[in-house]
């Protein structure tokens, strides 16, 4: 039986996906009391319908990324204070790279620590989720194409990003498990001012990043418009918008994640994404 109890129908604002006790993928709306109200439908195809049936978080088998991911596009060096700590110039245009879907994992999933890196870093990022076909849109139109927003950790192997990747950032960004997403997607109409959200990272309960999307160089609308020029952003496209200051690379001494570490990235009005770094399995 899926539902452990019934609960009043409420607004769909924090969408999640999970495996139920039988291992079946389900979609739900996370409620303020921590229960998940089951949804009928697909967030990317719609419409969604609240069923009034709830299941306890304790009864799920595991968390999935909040949507089926089509592509992962990423903006680098998109916070002013992060550019300063990186000793790099403010870019004139967004710096773009990509991650494969094989990087994507959900809330509470492990992040393998590749044996080939000694410089594993964290990056809290606001992730945009495109909800309908988007091409050649203006900044003013951009939010009309957004389903919602989730939290991402743009895990990075800095040695491969900077020195060993042949001059391309991408090689240091595409290892297994390097794109945790979740735990929920907050819909666009519920997020408030997306360009003024507090964001934090904790590594083993120590706050290492504490900033706001107000420090973005290219804001959410500008990023969507830029990426859509001549390019189709399909439903399910996830856009990582960059990380603020406080990354391990920019600290003195530098701070690298290691097996056993617990990393939590959190964004206001969305939630807290938690993952554990583990030794890589061959």
Tab-separated table of N, CA, C and O in Angstrom, residues 162-258:
chain	number	residue	atom	x	y	z
A	162	UNK	N	42.051	22.253	-14.036
A	162	UNK	CA	42.997	23.346	-14.271
A	162	UNK	C	44.279	22.891	-14.971
A	162	UNK	O	44.769	23.539	-15.896
A	163	UNK	N	44.832	21.740	-14.542
A	163	UNK	CA	46.167	21.351	-15.034
A	163	UNK	C	46.171	20.130	-15.940
A	163	UNK	O	47.014	20.031	-16.833
A	164	UNK	N	45.286	19.187	-15.719
A	164	UNK	CA	45.379	17.893	-16.396
A	164	UNK	C	44.349	17.699	-17.497
A	164	UNK	O	44.334	16.646	-18.144
A	165	UNK	N	43.509	18.686	-17.729
A	165	UNK	CA	42.388	18.529	-18.656
A	165	UNK	C	42.593	19.089	-20.037
A	165	UNK	O	41.620	19.261	-20.783
A	166	UNK	N	43.824	19.409	-20.397
A	166	UNK	CA	44.084	19.889	-21.745
A	166	UNK	C	43.544	21.269	-22.031
A	166	UNK	O	43.269	21.618	-23.180
A	167	UNK	N	43.378	22.081	-20.990
A	167	UNK	CA	42.902	23.442	-21.175
A	167	UNK	C	41.397	23.589	-21.136
A	167	UNK	O	40.879	24.705	-21.242
A	168	UNK	N	40.661	22.481	-20.977
A	168	UNK	CA	39.199	22.519	-20.894
A	168	UNK	C	38.764	22.247	-19.460
A	168	UNK	O	39.243	21.313	-18.825
A	169	UNK	N	37.831	23.040	-18.939
A	169	UNK	CA	37.310	22.809	-17.594
A	169	UNK	C	36.556	21.485	-17.500
A	169	UNK	O	36.534	20.844	-16.458
A	170	UNK	N	35.924	21.087	-18.610
A	170	UNK	CA	34.962	19.987	-18.575
A	170	UNK	C	35.542	18.717	-17.996
A	170	UNK	O	34.863	17.995	-17.248
A	171	UNK	N	36.801	18.401	-18.286
A	171	UNK	CA	37.362	17.121	-17.835
A	171	UNK	C	37.346	16.992	-16.318
A	171	UNK	O	37.211	15.889	-15.775
A	172	UNK	N	37.460	18.080	-15.617
A	172	UNK	CA	37.430	18.027	-14.161
A	172	UNK	C	36.045	18.054	-13.563
A	172	UNK	O	35.885	18.034	-12.336
A	173	UNK	N	35.015	18.068	-14.430
A	173	UNK	CA	33.634	18.220	-13.972
A	173	UNK	C	32.763	17.000	-14.252
A	173	UNK	O	31.597	16.993	-13.855
A	174	UNK	N	33.292	15.972	-14.950
A	174	UNK	CA	32.415	14.942	-15.510
A	174	UNK	C	32.603	13.562	-14.896
A	174	UNK	O	32.125	12.568	-15.445
A	175	UNK	N	33.252	13.477	-13.748
A	175	UNK	CA	33.412	12.176	-13.112
A	175	UNK	C	32.069	11.689	-12.553
A	175	UNK	O	31.127	12.472	-12.353
A	176	UNK	N	31.998	10.406	-12.286
A	176	UNK	CA	30.773	9.793	-11.777
A	176	UNK	C	30.295	10.491	-10.497
A	176	UNK	O	31.071	10.741	-9.581
A	177	UNK	N	29.009	10.811	-10.457
A	177	UNK	CA	28.425	11.391	-9.251
A	177	UNK	C	28.734	12.848	-9.027
A	177	UNK	O	28.450	13.384	-7.945
A	178	UNK	N	29.264	13.538	-10.033
A	178	UNK	CA	29.713	14.918	-9.853
A	178	UNK	C	28.610	15.960	-10.055
A	178	UNK	O	28.899	17.152	-10.151
A	179	UNK	N	27.332	15.516	-10.080
A	179	UNK	CA	26.239	16.489	-10.211
A	179	UNK	C	25.044	16.076	-9.351
A	179	UNK	O	23.968	15.759	-9.874
A	180	UNK	N	25.180	16.104	-8.024
A	180	UNK	CA	24.005	15.888	-7.180
A	180	UNK	C	22.962	16.984	-7.405
A	180	UNK	O	23.305	18.163	-7.519
A	181	UNK	N	21.684	16.568	-7.453
A	181	UNK	CA	20.565	17.492	-7.614
A	181	UNK	C	19.479	17.142	-6.609
A	181	UNK	O	19.218	15.967	-6.362
A	182	UNK	N	18.815	18.182	-6.069
A	182	UNK	CA	17.679	17.911	-5.189
A	182	UNK	C	17.715	18.771	-3.933
A	182	UNK	O	18.414	19.774	-3.878
A	183	UNK	N	17.001	18.350	-2.902
A	183	UNK	CA	16.136	17.176	-2.871
A	183	UNK	C	14.817	17.387	-3.598
A	183	UNK	O	14.134	16.433	-3.934
A	184	UNK	N	14.458	18.680	-3.841
A	184	UNK	CA	13.167	18.987	-4.450
A	184	UNK	C	13.364	20.037	-5.536
A	184	UNK	O	14.421	20.655	-5.650
A	185	UNK	N	12.314	20.216	-6.322
A	185	UNK	CA	12.213	21.314	-7.266
A	185	UNK	C	11.132	22.257	-6.754
A	185	UNK	O	9.998	21.837	-6.543
A	186	UNK	N	11.503	23.517	-6.527
A	186	UNK	CA	10.520	24.530	-6.145
A	186	UNK	C	10.038	25.230	-7.406
A	186	UNK	O	10.852	25.721	-8.194
A	187	UNK	N	8.727	25.256	-7.603
A	187	UNK	CA	8.181	25.798	-8.840
A	187	UNK	C	8.413	27.309	-8.925
A	187	UNK	O	8.561	27.995	-7.914
A	188	UNK	N	8.441	27.800	-10.159
A	188	UNK	CA	8.790	29.195	-10.412
A	188	UNK	C	7.888	30.167	-9.670
A	188	UNK	O	8.347	31.196	-9.148
A	189	UNK	N	6.601	29.850	-9.583
A	189	UNK	CA	5.669	30.774	-8.938
A	189	UNK	C	5.822	30.821	-7.429
A	189	UNK	O	5.278	31.700	-6.770
A	190	UNK	N	6.599	29.899	-6.872
A	190	UNK	CA	6.777	29.840	-5.421
A	190	UNK	C	8.163	30.270	-4.961
A	190	UNK	O	8.413	30.400	-3.767
A	191	UNK	N	9.077	30.498	-5.898
A	191	UNK	CA	10.475	30.730	-5.520
A	191	UNK	C	10.721	32.151	-5.016
A	191	UNK	O	11.672	32.417	-4.290
A	192	UNK	N	9.865	33.110	-5.395
A	192	UNK	CA	10.131	34.499	-5.035
A	192	UNK	C	11.166	35.096	-5.970
A	192	UNK	O	11.235	34.749	-7.154
A	193	UNK	N	11.999	35.988	-5.462
A	193	UNK	CA	13.043	36.628	-6.257
A	193	UNK	C	14.220	35.668	-6.377
A	193	UNK	O	15.016	35.527	-5.452
A	194	UNK	N	14.325	35.013	-7.516
A	194	UNK	CA	15.352	33.982	-7.696
A	194	UNK	C	16.756	34.577	-7.708
A	194	UNK	O	17.746	33.862	-7.503
A	195	UNK	N	16.852	35.873	-7.922
A	195	UNK	CA	18.165	36.535	-7.933
A	195	UNK	C	18.511	37.149	-6.574
A	195	UNK	O	19.359	38.046	-6.491
A	196	UNK	N	17.874	36.654	-5.524
A	196	UNK	CA	18.176	37.129	-4.165
A	196	UNK	C	17.923	36.009	-3.157
A	196	UNK	O	17.212	36.200	-2.167
A	197	UNK	N	18.519	34.846	-3.399
A	197	UNK	CA	18.348	33.696	-2.523
A	197	UNK	C	19.642	33.398	-1.773
A	197	UNK	O	20.724	33.337	-2.385
A	198	UNK	N	19.535	33.204	-0.464
A	198	UNK	CA	20.716	32.835	0.306
A	198	UNK	C	21.119	31.401	-0.025
A	198	UNK	O	20.272	30.521	-0.201
A	199	UNK	N	22.420	31.140	-0.092
A	199	UNK	CA	22.941	29.817	-0.421
A	199	UNK	C	24.150	29.519	0.457
A	199	UNK	O	24.974	30.396	0.735
A	200	UNK	N	24.236	28.254	0.903
A	200	UNK	CA	25.306	27.871	1.828
A	200	UNK	C	25.806	26.463	1.533
A	200	UNK	O	25.065	25.627	1.026
A	201	UNK	N	27.053	26.221	1.891
A	201	UNK	CA	27.633	24.877	1.889
A	201	UNK	C	28.205	24.587	3.259
A	201	UNK	O	28.878	25.450	3.850
A	202	UNK	N	27.936	23.389	3.744
A	202	UNK	CA	28.559	22.900	4.975
A	202	UNK	C	29.352	21.647	4.644
A	202	UNK	O	28.840	20.740	3.985
A	203	UNK	N	30.579	21.598	5.097
A	203	UNK	CA	31.404	20.410	4.957
A	203	UNK	C	31.688	19.891	6.355
A	203	UNK	O	32.335	20.561	7.158
A	204	UNK	N	31.128	18.711	6.647
A	204	UNK	CA	31.234	18.143	8.000
A	204	UNK	C	30.763	19.146	9.052
A	204	UNK	O	31.412	19.360	10.081
A	205	UNK	N	29.619	19.784	8.769
A	205	UNK	CA	28.945	20.743	9.645
A	205	UNK	C	29.645	22.088	9.754
A	205	UNK	O	29.179	22.974	10.472
A	206	UNK	N	30.747	22.282	9.049
A	206	UNK	CA	31.419	23.583	9.024
A	206	UNK	C	30.921	24.379	7.821
A	206	UNK	O	30.955	23.897	6.680
A	207	UNK	N	30.437	25.608	8.047
A	207	UNK	CA	29.983	26.455	6.944
A	207	UNK	C	31.201	26.937	6.158
A	207	UNK	O	32.088	27.595	6.706
A	208	UNK	N	31.232	26.602	4.868
A	208	UNK	CA	32.370	26.980	4.031
A	208	UNK	C	31.967	27.929	2.901
A	208	UNK	O	32.826	28.598	2.316
A	209	UNK	N	30.681	27.968	2.566
A	209	UNK	CA	30.158	28.959	1.621
A	209	UNK	C	28.888	29.562	2.213
A	209	UNK	O	28.050	28.832	2.737
A	210	UNK	N	28.757	30.869	2.130
A	210	UNK	CA	27.576	31.562	2.643
A	210	UNK	C	27.424	32.849	1.842
A	210	UNK	O	28.135	33.824	2.067
A	211	UNK	N	26.512	32.834	0.885
A	211	UNK	CA	26.418	33.952	-0.038
A	211	UNK	C	24.971	34.070	-0.523
A	211	UNK	O	24.050	33.570	0.108
A	212	UNK	N	24.786	34.717	-1.667
A	212	UNK	CA	23.456	34.957	-2.207
A	212	UNK	C	23.533	35.013	-3.726
A	212	UNK	O	24.551	35.429	-4.298
A	213	UNK	N	22.421	34.631	-4.367
A	213	UNK	CA	22.363	34.761	-5.821
A	213	UNK	C	22.371	36.221	-6.264
A	213	UNK	O	22.494	36.506	-7.459
A	214	UNK	N	22.265	37.140	-5.339
A	214	UNK	CA	22.364	38.565	-5.689
A	214	UNK	C	23.765	38.933	-6.177
A	214	UNK	O	23.951	40.013	-6.762
A	215	UNK	N	24.749	38.055	-5.962
A	215	UNK	CA	26.118	38.313	-6.415
A	215	UNK	C	26.377	37.767	-7.820
A	215	UNK	O	27.495	37.842	-8.322
A	216	UNK	N	25.354	37.213	-8.463
A	216	UNK	CA	25.514	36.715	-9.830
A	216	UNK	C	26.000	37.813	-10.778
A	216	UNK	O	25.545	38.957	-10.708
A	217	UNK	N	26.892	37.457	-11.679
A	217	UNK	CA	27.323	38.378	-12.729
A	217	UNK	C	26.265	38.432	-13.829
A	217	UNK	O	25.821	39.499	-14.248
A	218	UNK	N	25.849	37.262	-14.303
A	218	UNK	CA	24.760	37.134	-15.269
A	218	UNK	C	23.594	36.481	-14.532
A	218	UNK	O	23.707	35.348	-14.060
A	219	UNK	N	22.484	37.201	-14.421
A	219	UNK	CA	21.387	36.685	-13.618
A	219	UNK	C	20.659	35.542	-14.326
A	219	UNK	O	20.976	35.190	-15.474
A	220	UNK	N	19.683	34.970	-13.665
A	220	UNK	CA	18.993	33.790	-14.174
A	220	UNK	C	18.399	34.040	-15.552
A	220	UNK	O	18.564	33.241	-16.487
A	221	UNK	N	17.697	35.151	-15.711
A	221	UNK	CA	17.059	35.454	-16.982
A	221	UNK	C	18.081	35.640	-18.107
A	221	UNK	O	17.872	35.182	-19.240
A	222	UNK	N	19.192	36.296	-17.795
A	222	UNK	CA	20.225	36.510	-18.801
A	222	UNK	C	20.880	35.196	-19.222
A	222	UNK	O	21.186	34.998	-20.402
A	223	UNK	N	21.095	34.301	-18.278
A	223	UNK	CA	21.697	33.006	-18.587
A	223	UNK	C	20.802	32.201	-19.526
A	223	UNK	O	21.265	31.619	-20.519
A	224	UNK	N	19.496	32.157	-19.223
A	224	UNK	CA	18.575	31.397	-20.071
A	224	UNK	C	18.552	31.981	-21.478
A	224	UNK	O	18.634	31.247	-22.476
A	225	UNK	N	18.437	33.291	-21.584
A	225	UNK	CA	18.399	33.935	-22.889
A	225	UNK	C	19.676	33.642	-23.672
A	225	UNK	O	19.622	33.289	-24.867
A	226	UNK	N	20.816	33.771	-23.041
A	226	UNK	CA	22.105	33.539	-23.712
A	226	UNK	C	22.199	32.116	-24.254
A	226	UNK	O	22.579	31.893	-25.408
A	227	UNK	N	21.847	31.141	-23.431
A	227	UNK	CA	21.966	29.748	-23.850
A	227	UNK	C	20.937	29.366	-24.912
A	227	UNK	O	21.154	28.418	-25.675
A	228	UNK	N	19.819	30.086	-24.985
A	228	UNK	CA	18.763	29.736	-25.928
A	228	UNK	C	18.995	30.286	-27.335
A	228	UNK	O	18.273	29.917	-28.263
A	229	UNK	N	19.990	31.138	-27.513
A	229	UNK	CA	20.183	31.743	-28.828
A	229	UNK	C	20.674	30.691	-29.826
A	229	UNK	O	21.764	30.145	-29.689
A	230	UNK	N	19.820	30.376	-30.803
A	230	UNK	CA	20.168	29.388	-31.822
A	230	UNK	C	20.198	27.968	-31.314
A	230	UNK	O	20.595	27.048	-32.045
A	231	UNK	N	19.783	27.764	-30.070
A	231	UNK	CA	19.887	26.454	-29.419
A	231	UNK	C	18.556	26.108	-28.771
A	231	UNK	O	17.946	26.955	-28.117
A	232	UNK	N	18.134	24.863	-28.920
A	232	UNK	CA	16.911	24.407	-28.272
A	232	UNK	C	17.244	23.899	-26.876
A	232	UNK	O	18.060	22.984	-26.715
A	233	UNK	N	16.642	24.504	-25.870
A	233	UNK	CA	16.703	23.993	-24.506
A	233	UNK	C	15.440	23.170	-24.311
A	233	UNK	O	14.335	23.702	-24.220
A	234	UNK	N	15.606	21.850	-24.273
A	234	UNK	CA	14.462	20.944	-24.198
A	234	UNK	C	13.932	20.869	-22.774
A	234	UNK	O	14.661	21.149	-21.807
A	235	UNK	N	12.669	20.485	-22.606
A	235	UNK	CA	12.167	20.244	-21.247
A	235	UNK	C	13.054	19.237	-20.518
A	235	UNK	O	13.458	18.222	-21.091
A	236	UNK	N	13.382	19.540	-19.294
A	236	UNK	CA	14.289	18.695	-18.526
A	236	UNK	C	15.733	19.136	-18.589
A	236	UNK	O	16.599	18.556	-17.924
A	237	UNK	N	16.019	20.181	-19.385
A	237	UNK	CA	17.372	20.747	-19.377
A	237	UNK	C	17.620	21.418	-18.031
A	237	UNK	O	16.807	22.206	-17.554
A	238	UNK	N	18.748	21.088	-17.424
A	238	UNK	CA	19.151	21.666	-16.144
A	238	UNK	C	20.322	22.613	-16.396
A	238	UNK	O	21.285	22.242	-17.073
A	239	UNK	N	20.220	23.818	-15.882
A	239	UNK	CA	21.277	24.816	-16.055
A	239	UNK	C	21.842	25.177	-14.692
A	239	UNK	O	21.137	25.742	-13.845
A	240	UNK	N	23.103	24.833	-14.459
A	240	UNK	CA	23.800	25.229	-13.239
A	240	UNK	C	24.345	26.637	-13.447
A	240	UNK	O	24.995	26.906	-14.459
A	241	UNK	N	24.093	27.519	-12.501
A	241	UNK	CA	24.316	28.946	-12.732
A	241	UNK	C	25.596	29.498	-12.125
A	241	UNK	O	25.833	30.708	-12.185
A	242	UNK	N	26.447	28.629	-11.560
A	242	UNK	CA	27.697	29.100	-10.988
A	242	UNK	C	27.692	29.039	-9.473
A	242	UNK	O	26.650	28.866	-8.837
A	243	UNK	N	28.879	29.174	-8.894
A	243	UNK	CA	29.026	29.066	-7.441
A	243	UNK	C	29.615	30.343	-6.855
A	243	UNK	O	30.389	31.038	-7.531
A	244	UNK	N	29.254	30.676	-5.615
A	244	UNK	CA	29.828	31.867	-4.976
A	244	UNK	C	31.192	31.573	-4.357
A	244	UNK	O	31.746	30.471	-4.491
A	245	UNK	N	31.701	32.565	-3.670
A	245	UNK	CA	33.010	32.444	-3.039
A	245	UNK	C	32.993	31.409	-1.909
A	245	UNK	O	31.933	31.045	-1.408
A	246	UNK	N	34.177	30.935	-1.535
A	246	UNK	CA	34.303	29.993	-0.425
A	246	UNK	C	34.679	28.589	-0.831
A	246	UNK	O	34.765	27.695	0.023
A	247	UNK	N	34.896	28.361	-2.126
A	247	UNK	CA	35.276	27.023	-2.572
A	247	UNK	C	36.626	26.628	-1.980
A	247	UNK	O	37.436	27.474	-1.596
A	248	UNK	N	36.853	25.308	-1.942
A	248	UNK	CA	38.103	24.810	-1.369
A	248	UNK	C	39.330	25.326	-2.087
A	248	UNK	O	40.374	25.576	-1.463
A	249	UNK	N	39.228	25.488	-3.398
A	249	UNK	CA	40.353	25.986	-4.194
A	249	UNK	C	40.801	27.359	-3.747
A	249	UNK	O	41.999	27.671	-3.758
A	250	UNK	N	39.859	28.206	-3.342
A	250	UNK	CA	40.176	29.593	-3.025
A	250	UNK	C	40.548	29.840	-1.580
A	250	UNK	O	40.839	30.979	-1.202
A	251	UNK	N	40.543	28.786	-0.747
A	251	UNK	CA	40.829	28.966	0.675
A	251	UNK	C	42.328	28.856	0.951
A	251	UNK	O	43.088	28.297	0.146
A	252	UNK	N	42.749	29.371	2.085
A	252	UNK	CA	44.154	29.293	2.490
A	252	UNK	C	44.242	28.806	3.944
A	252	UNK	O	43.904	29.563	4.856
A	253	UNK	N	44.637	27.536	4.161
A	253	UNK	CA	45.054	26.555	3.149
A	253	UNK	C	43.869	26.009	2.364
A	253	UNK	O	42.720	26.111	2.819
A	254	UNK	N	44.152	25.463	1.202
A	254	UNK	CA	43.094	24.890	0.386
A	254	UNK	C	42.438	23.712	1.103
A	254	UNK	O	43.068	23.022	1.905
A	255	UNK	N	41.155	23.514	0.809
A	255	UNK	CA	40.347	22.524	1.518
A	255	UNK	C	39.742	21.560	0.500
A	255	UNK	O	38.931	21.958	-0.330
A	256	UNK	N	40.149	20.301	0.585
A	256	UNK	CA	39.667	19.302	-0.367
A	256	UNK	C	38.814	18.263	0.338
A	256	UNK	O	39.096	17.872	1.474
A	257	UNK	N	37.781	17.793	-0.347
A	257	UNK	CA	36.939	16.740	0.209
A	257	UNK	C	37.649	15.394	0.118
A	257	UNK	O	38.449	15.147	-0.799
A	258	UNK	N	37.339	14.526	1.063
A	258	UNK	CA	37.962	13.202	1.129
A	258	UNK	C	36.893	12.176	1.510
A	258	UNK	O	35.821	12.532	2.014
